[in-house]
Amino acid sequence: MKWLRSDSYSIPTVLAVGLHASIVVAGLVVIDFGDNEPPKPKKPPIVNATVVDVSQTIIGQRESEQKAAQKQAAVAEEKRKEAEQNRKKEAERKALEDKQRQLAQAKEAKEKEDAQRKREDEQKRVAQEAEQKRVAQETEAKRVAQEAEKKRLAEKEADDKKRKELARKAEADRIAEEDRKKQAEADRLAEQERKRQEEASRLAEQKKAEAAAAKAAAEEAKERAAEEAQMVQSISSLINNRVTAAWIRPPSARNNMVTQLRINFLPTGEVMNAQVTRSSGDALFDQRAVDAVYKVRRIEELAKVDSYVFERNFRQVDLIFNPQDLRN
């Protein structure tokens, strides 16, 4: 049924209404309507309240899960939109590149066609001029043929000499360039070896520094752990002593009675809750132990403890309550 669910407030509401109704009825019963002197008012009962973290309830967990799911859905939607925008931009870029390529191809084709037409016109003009000059030059060509042959032979000899000189110079330059490249390669290898040695030295120094830092961190952690253990032991003994001092020994208490308590503290050192996790077998003995915890109310030393030490050691303390002055 819905009103029996753990996250429903139906049962607490019904119990609260019943409690108030019982108080009203009891008040009407005990009222004395006579002329006698009215009784002295009773002291109001002390109610111990327990703070409940809403985030630890089923409703709080469901709200957290819903918020996490909504956040994941929003992130997924944002990624989808971003992917869609990137896809559209890529398509637009490809379309623009295709259009530019088509325009470039059309322009190149037109330039080739214009160049071909100009070449054909130039060829026709040159052919006409050549035909006109051919007749005039034919006779002149025969006259200068012998002189041209002599000149050609002389130029050929000079060209051969010049080519040999250029070949010799090119060979010398090639040899010099090879020597320069060899020297540059040797310098590069030497520089590379120097950098390698420097890097090896740097890595060795870095490893040495890292090892020293790790050793120092380990020693510091060891010292901090020892200090923390000593402090935890000291405060635990202090809690046990104060609870023992506030304890009222019941008549039924006997030697070797042990009650295990679980105490929840606030960061201010105040007692938030106390309960029996293992009974001594005597209900009054157990209740007096719980009452002693609530009498202590606050351990001021816990307010000075670092938050991470408090959360790890004192947020929840299991206390074995075993007074040593019990009767046999």
Coordinates of C-alpha atoms in Angstrom, one line a residue:
M1 CA 0.0 0.0 0.0
K2 CA 1.1 3.5 -0.8
W3 CA 1.0 4.7 2.9
L4 CA 3.3 1.9 3.9
R5 CA 6.1 2.9 1.6
S6 CA 9.4 4.0 3.2
D7 CA 9.4 7.4 1.5
S8 CA 5.8 8.2 2.5
Y9 CA 5.0 10.6 5.4
S10 CA 1.6 9.0 6.1
I11 CA 2.6 6.9 9.1
P12 CA 4.6 9.8 10.8
T13 CA 1.6 12.1 10.2
V14 CA -0.8 9.7 11.8
L15 CA 1.5 9.0 14.7
A16 CA 2.0 12.8 15.3
V17 CA -1.8 13.5 15.2
G18 CA -2.3 10.5 17.6
L19 CA 0.4 11.8 20.0
H20 CA -1.1 15.3 20.1
A21 CA -4.6 13.9 20.7
S22 CA -3.3 11.7 23.5
I23 CA -1.7 14.8 25.1
V24 CA -5.0 16.8 24.9
V25 CA -7.0 13.9 26.4
A26 CA -4.5 13.4 29.2
G27 CA -4.6 17.1 30.0
L28 CA -8.4 17.1 30.2
V29 CA -8.3 14.1 32.6
V30 CA -5.7 15.5 35.0
I31 CA -7.3 19.0 35.2
D32 CA -8.7 19.6 38.7
F33 CA -11.9 21.8 38.5
G34 CA -12.2 22.2 42.3
D35 CA -11.1 25.0 44.5
N36 CA -7.9 23.3 45.5
E37 CA -4.6 24.9 44.8
P38 CA -3.5 24.1 41.2
P39 CA -0.7 21.6 40.9
K40 CA 2.7 22.8 40.0
P41 CA 3.5 22.6 36.2
K42 CA 5.6 19.6 35.3
K43 CA 8.8 20.1 33.5
P44 CA 8.5 19.5 29.8
P45 CA 10.1 16.3 28.5
I46 CA 13.3 16.6 26.7
V47 CA 13.1 15.4 23.1
N48 CA 16.2 14.3 21.3
A49 CA 16.0 15.2 17.6
T50 CA 17.9 13.5 14.8
V51 CA 19.0 15.4 11.7
V52 CA 18.1 13.5 8.5
D53 CA 20.0 14.2 5.3
V54 CA 17.4 14.5 2.6
S55 CA 19.9 13.5 0.0
Q56 CA 20.2 10.1 1.7
T57 CA 16.5 9.3 1.3
I58 CA 14.9 7.6 -1.6
I59 CA 13.2 10.8 -2.8
G60 CA 16.6 12.7 -2.7
Q61 CA 18.3 9.8 -4.6
R62 CA 15.6 9.8 -7.2
E63 CA 15.8 13.6 -7.7
S64 CA 19.6 13.2 -8.1
E65 CA 19.2 10.4 -10.6
Q66 CA 16.6 12.5 -12.6
K67 CA 18.9 15.5 -12.6
A68 CA 21.9 13.4 -13.8
A69 CA 19.7 11.9 -16.6
Q70 CA 18.5 15.3 -17.7
K71 CA 22.1 16.6 -17.7
Q72 CA 23.3 13.6 -19.8
A73 CA 20.4 14.1 -22.3
A74 CA 21.3 17.8 -22.6
V75 CA 24.9 17.0 -23.3
A76 CA 23.9 14.4 -25.9
E77 CA 21.6 16.9 -27.6
E78 CA 24.3 19.5 -27.7
K79 CA 26.8 17.0 -29.3
R80 CA 24.2 16.0 -31.9
K81 CA 23.5 19.7 -32.8
E82 CA 27.3 20.3 -33.1
A83 CA 27.7 17.2 -35.3
E84 CA 24.8 18.4 -37.5
Q85 CA 26.4 21.9 -37.9
N86 CA 29.8 20.4 -38.7
R87 CA 28.2 18.2 -41.3
K88 CA 26.4 21.1 -43.0
K89 CA 29.6 23.2 -42.9
E90 CA 31.5 20.3 -44.6
A91 CA 28.9 20.0 -47.3
E92 CA 28.9 23.7 -48.0
R93 CA 32.7 23.7 -48.1
K94 CA 32.7 20.8 -50.6
A95 CA 30.1 22.5 -52.8
L96 CA 32.2 25.7 -52.8
E97 CA 35.3 23.8 -53.8
D98 CA 33.5 22.0 -56.6
K99 CA 32.2 25.3 -57.9
Q100 CA 35.6 26.9 -57.8
R101 CA 37.1 23.9 -59.5
Q102 CA 34.5 24.1 -62.3
L103 CA 35.2 27.8 -62.8
A104 CA 38.9 27.2 -62.9
Q105 CA 38.5 24.4 -65.5
A106 CA 36.3 26.6 -67.7
K107 CA 38.7 29.5 -67.5
E108 CA 41.7 27.2 -68.3
A109 CA 39.8 25.8 -71.3
K110 CA 39.0 29.3 -72.6
E111 CA 42.6 30.4 -72.2
K112 CA 43.8 27.3 -74.1
E113 CA 41.4 28.0 -76.9
D114 CA 42.5 31.6 -77.2
A115 CA 46.1 30.6 -77.2
Q116 CA 45.5 28.0 -79.9
R117 CA 43.8 30.5 -82.1
K118 CA 46.6 33.0 -81.6
R119 CA 49.2 30.4 -82.5
E120 CA 47.3 29.5 -85.7
D121 CA 47.1 33.2 -86.7
E122 CA 50.7 33.7 -85.9
Q123 CA 51.6 30.5 -87.9
K124 CA 49.7 31.8 -91.0
R125 CA 51.4 35.2 -90.7
V126 CA 54.8 33.7 -90.3
A127 CA 54.2 31.3 -93.3
Q128 CA 53.3 34.2 -95.5
E129 CA 56.3 36.2 -94.5
A130 CA 58.5 33.1 -94.9
E131 CA 57.3 32.5 -98.4
Q132 CA 58.0 36.1 -99.3
K133 CA 61.5 36.0 -97.9
R134 CA 62.3 32.5 -99.1
V135 CA 62.8 33.6 -102.7
A136 CA 64.8 36.6 -101.7
Q137 CA 67.0 34.7 -99.3
E138 CA 67.6 31.7 -101.5
T139 CA 70.2 33.4 -103.5
E140 CA 71.7 35.2 -100.5
A141 CA 71.8 31.9 -98.7
K142 CA 73.9 30.3 -101.4
R143 CA 76.3 33.2 -101.2
V144 CA 76.9 33.1 -97.6
A145 CA 76.8 29.3 -97.2
Q146 CA 80.5 29.0 -97.5
E147 CA 81.1 31.8 -95.0
A148 CA 78.5 30.4 -92.7
E149 CA 80.1 27.0 -92.8
K150 CA 83.5 28.5 -91.9
K151 CA 81.9 30.5 -89.1
R152 CA 80.0 27.4 -87.9
L153 CA 83.2 25.4 -87.7
A154 CA 84.9 28.2 -85.8
E155 CA 82.0 28.6 -83.4
K156 CA 81.8 24.8 -82.9
E157 CA 85.4 24.8 -81.9
A158 CA 84.8 27.7 -79.5
D159 CA 81.7 26.0 -78.1
D160 CA 83.5 22.7 -77.6
K161 CA 86.3 24.6 -75.7
K162 CA 83.7 26.5 -73.6
R163 CA 81.7 23.3 -72.8
K164 CA 84.9 21.6 -71.7
E165 CA 85.7 24.5 -69.4
L166 CA 82.2 24.6 -68.0
A167 CA 82.3 20.8 -67.5
R168 CA 85.6 21.1 -65.6
K169 CA 84.2 23.9 -63.4
A170 CA 81.0 22.0 -62.8
E171 CA 82.9 19.0 -61.7
A172 CA 85.0 21.1 -59.3
D173 CA 81.9 22.7 -57.9
R174 CA 80.3 19.2 -57.5
I175 CA 83.2 17.9 -55.6
A176 CA 83.3 21.0 -53.4
E177 CA 79.5 20.7 -52.8
E178 CA 79.9 17.0 -51.8
D179 CA 82.7 18.0 -49.4
R180 CA 80.4 20.7 -47.9
K181 CA 77.5 18.3 -47.5
K182 CA 79.8 15.7 -45.9
Q183 CA 81.0 18.3 -43.4
A184 CA 77.5 19.5 -42.7
E185 CA 76.4 15.9 -42.1
A186 CA 79.3 15.4 -39.8
D187 CA 78.4 18.6 -37.9
R188 CA 74.7 17.5 -37.8
L189 CA 75.6 14.1 -36.3
A190 CA 77.9 15.7 -33.8
E191 CA 75.2 18.1 -32.7
Q192 CA 72.7 15.3 -32.6
E193 CA 75.0 13.3 -30.3
R194 CA 75.5 16.3 -28.1
K195 CA 71.8 16.8 -27.7
R196 CA 71.3 13.1 -27.0
Q197 CA 73.9 13.3 -24.2
E198 CA 72.2 16.4 -22.8
E199 CA 68.8 14.8 -22.9
A200 CA 70.2 11.7 -21.2
S201 CA 71.7 13.9 -18.5
R202 CA 68.5 15.8 -18.1
L203 CA 66.5 12.6 -17.8
A204 CA 68.9 11.2 -15.2
E205 CA 68.6 14.4 -13.1
Q206 CA 64.8 14.4 -13.5
K207 CA 64.6 10.7 -12.3
K208 CA 66.9 11.6 -9.4
A209 CA 64.7 14.6 -8.4
E210 CA 61.6 12.5 -8.8
A211 CA 63.0 9.7 -6.6
A212 CA 64.0 12.3 -4.0
A213 CA 60.5 13.9 -4.1
A214 CA 58.8 10.5 -3.8
K215 CA 61.0 9.5 -0.9
A216 CA 60.3 12.9 0.9
A217 CA 56.5 12.5 0.2
A218 CA 56.6 8.9 1.5
E219 CA 58.4 10.0 4.7
E220 CA 56.0 12.9 5.1
A221 CA 53.0 10.7 4.6
K222 CA 54.4 8.2 7.1
E223 CA 54.9 11.0 9.7
R224 CA 51.4 12.3 9.0
A225 CA 49.9 8.9 9.4
A226 CA 51.7 8.3 12.7
E227 CA 50.5 11.7 14.0
E228 CA 47.0 11.0 12.8
A229 CA 47.0 7.5 14.5
Q230 CA 48.3 9.0 17.7
M231 CA 45.7 11.8 17.6
V232 CA 42.9 9.3 16.8
Q233 CA 43.9 7.0 19.7
S234 CA 44.1 10.0 22.1
I235 CA 40.7 11.4 21.1
S236 CA 39.1 7.9 21.2
S237 CA 40.4 7.4 24.7
L238 CA 39.1 10.8 25.6
I239 CA 35.6 9.9 24.3
N240 CA 35.7 6.6 26.2
N241 CA 36.8 8.4 29.4
R242 CA 34.1 11.1 29.2
V243 CA 31.3 8.6 28.5
T244 CA 32.5 6.4 31.4
A245 CA 32.6 9.5 33.7
A246 CA 29.0 10.4 32.7
W247 CA 27.8 6.8 33.1
I248 CA 25.4 6.1 36.0
R249 CA 26.0 2.5 37.1
P250 CA 22.8 0.5 37.4
P251 CA 22.2 -1.9 40.3
S252 CA 22.2 -4.9 37.9
A253 CA 25.7 -4.1 36.5
R254 CA 28.2 -6.9 36.9
N255 CA 31.8 -7.5 36.0
N256 CA 32.6 -8.4 32.3
M257 CA 29.4 -6.7 31.0
V258 CA 30.3 -5.1 27.6
T259 CA 28.1 -3.0 25.4
Q260 CA 29.1 -1.9 21.9
L261 CA 27.9 1.5 20.9
R262 CA 27.8 3.4 17.6
I263 CA 28.1 7.1 18.0
N264 CA 27.6 9.6 15.1
F265 CA 29.3 13.0 15.6
L266 CA 28.9 16.4 13.8
P267 CA 32.1 18.3 12.7
T268 CA 31.5 20.6 15.6
G269 CA 32.0 17.7 18.0
E270 CA 28.4 17.4 19.0
V271 CA 26.8 14.0 19.4
M272 CA 24.2 13.5 16.6
N273 CA 23.1 10.0 17.4
A274 CA 24.0 7.0 19.6
Q275 CA 22.7 3.4 19.4
V276 CA 23.5 0.0 20.7
T277 CA 25.1 -2.3 18.1
R278 CA 25.8 -5.2 20.5
S279 CA 23.9 -5.6 23.7
S280 CA 25.4 -6.6 27.0
G281 CA 22.4 -8.8 27.8
D282 CA 21.0 -6.2 30.3
A283 CA 18.7 -3.6 28.8
L284 CA 19.2 -1.1 31.7
F285 CA 23.0 -1.4 31.4
D286 CA 22.7 -0.7 27.7
Q287 CA 20.4 2.2 28.2
R288 CA 22.6 3.8 30.8
A289 CA 25.5 3.6 28.4
V290 CA 23.5 5.4 25.6
D291 CA 22.3 8.0 28.2
A292 CA 26.0 8.6 29.1
V293 CA 26.8 9.4 25.5
Y294 CA 24.0 12.0 25.3
K295 CA 25.1 13.5 28.6
V296 CA 28.6 14.1 27.2
R297 CA 26.8 16.1 24.4
R298 CA 29.9 17.5 22.8
I299 CA 33.6 16.6 22.4
E300 CA 35.2 20.0 21.8
E301 CA 38.5 18.5 20.6
L302 CA 36.8 17.2 17.5
A303 CA 36.1 20.7 16.3
K304 CA 39.8 21.2 15.9
V305 CA 40.4 18.1 13.8
D306 CA 41.0 18.4 10.1
S307 CA 37.9 17.7 8.0
Y308 CA 39.4 14.7 6.2
V309 CA 40.7 13.1 9.5
F310 CA 37.2 13.7 11.0
E311 CA 35.4 12.1 8.1
R312 CA 37.7 9.1 8.1
N313 CA 37.8 8.4 11.8
F314 CA 35.1 10.3 13.8
R315 CA 32.0 10.8 11.7
Q316 CA 31.0 7.4 13.0
V317 CA 32.7 5.9 16.1
D318 CA 32.2 2.4 17.4
L319 CA 32.8 2.4 21.2
I320 CA 33.2 -0.8 23.3
F321 CA 31.8 0.3 26.6
N322 CA 33.4 -1.9 29.3
P323 CA 33.6 -0.2 32.8
Q324 CA 36.3 -1.7 35.0
D325 CA 34.7 -1.0 38.4
L326 CA 31.8 -3.4 38.3
R327 CA 30.9 -5.9 41.0
N328 CA 31.4 -9.6 40.5

